[in-house]
């Protein structure tokens, strides 16, 4: 698995050119990509932006040029992995709980490219053990919970709790995370809009039609996928 993640990371180098602003997500694959990037001959001409506290720490430790998201209007490429993706390159990015900033980065990018291995493919994106993660205002917890229960009565809802702290996980934005698991197939376009329109919802972890392409590491090498839409 790690070898495939390295393959996907290395394939991303073909898109990086001198003078670009590069967005990097989080996770093992992005860690491999940073390892490859540090050997680029034009490294000093690149500017890096990330929504991840951990990735930002690695970039600074490597002495790379970084800038805060709030200071950037546009980036050339945003590279990130995901929990699952489908043929349209819709992606589910719930694990890290930083999807609001990740989605901002994806929207700022001229091209958002997924770096994945073939095991991440799921033709039915919401038919998975990975929940839809919804970032919500703390004051809206009861209201959003009730709205989702009415809209999706068969869904299982759970506030994400801290593993090394007492209480709920609080995001960098000062909000809470609500995990939603569905036991029925969900039409993604409808789900994308209906959840986002609930007052008190900041953002959710379904990246609907945001990715431009995916670099998929397979046993035979790298496959470049474009959205099947």
Tab-separated table of N, CA and C in Angstrom, residues 6 19 26-27 63 105 108 123 125 130 142 160 165 175 205:
chain	number	residue	atom	x	y	z
A	6	UNK	N	3.412	6.047	-2.705
A	6	UNK	CA	4.616	6.701	-3.210
A	6	UNK	C	4.530	6.897	-4.714
A	19	UNK	N	7.941	28.471	-10.274
A	19	UNK	CA	7.149	29.666	-10.036
A	19	UNK	C	5.707	29.427	-9.637
A	26	UNK	N	-3.282	16.616	3.345
A	26	UNK	CA	-2.717	15.934	4.502
A	26	UNK	C	-2.635	14.437	4.224
A	27	UNK	N	-1.917	13.717	5.080
A	27	UNK	CA	-1.879	12.268	4.984
A	27	UNK	C	-0.555	11.721	4.474
A	63	UNK	N	12.037	24.057	5.528
A	63	UNK	CA	12.510	25.356	5.105
A	63	UNK	C	11.900	25.840	3.805
A	105	UNK	N	-9.434	25.108	-0.504
A	105	UNK	CA	-8.227	24.955	-1.315
A	105	UNK	C	-8.552	24.380	-2.682
A	108	UNK	N	-10.012	27.016	-4.838
A	108	UNK	CA	-9.053	28.056	-5.206
A	108	UNK	C	-8.116	27.613	-6.322
A	123	UNK	N	-17.699	2.747	-6.440
A	123	UNK	CA	-18.674	3.201	-7.433
A	123	UNK	C	-19.884	3.863	-6.784
A	125	UNK	N	-20.486	5.993	-3.708
A	125	UNK	CA	-19.623	6.697	-2.773
A	125	UNK	C	-20.110	6.674	-1.330
A	130	UNK	N	-17.169	4.841	5.860
A	130	UNK	CA	-16.738	6.224	6.086
A	130	UNK	C	-17.963	7.123	6.092
A	142	UNK	N	-28.297	20.942	17.993
A	142	UNK	CA	-29.615	20.300	18.116
A	142	UNK	C	-30.456	20.512	16.863
A	160	UNK	N	-18.615	13.776	16.579
A	160	UNK	CA	-17.264	13.217	16.660
A	160	UNK	C	-16.612	13.652	17.977
A	165	UNK	N	-8.953	13.831	24.500
A	165	UNK	CA	-9.531	14.911	25.293
A	165	UNK	C	-10.955	14.526	25.668
A	175	UNK	N	-15.677	25.010	15.450
A	175	UNK	CA	-16.958	24.333	15.261
A	175	UNK	C	-16.897	22.859	15.647
A	205	UNK	N	-18.160	16.928	3.941
A	205	UNK	CA	-16.949	16.306	3.406
A	205	UNK	C	-17.131	15.602	2.067
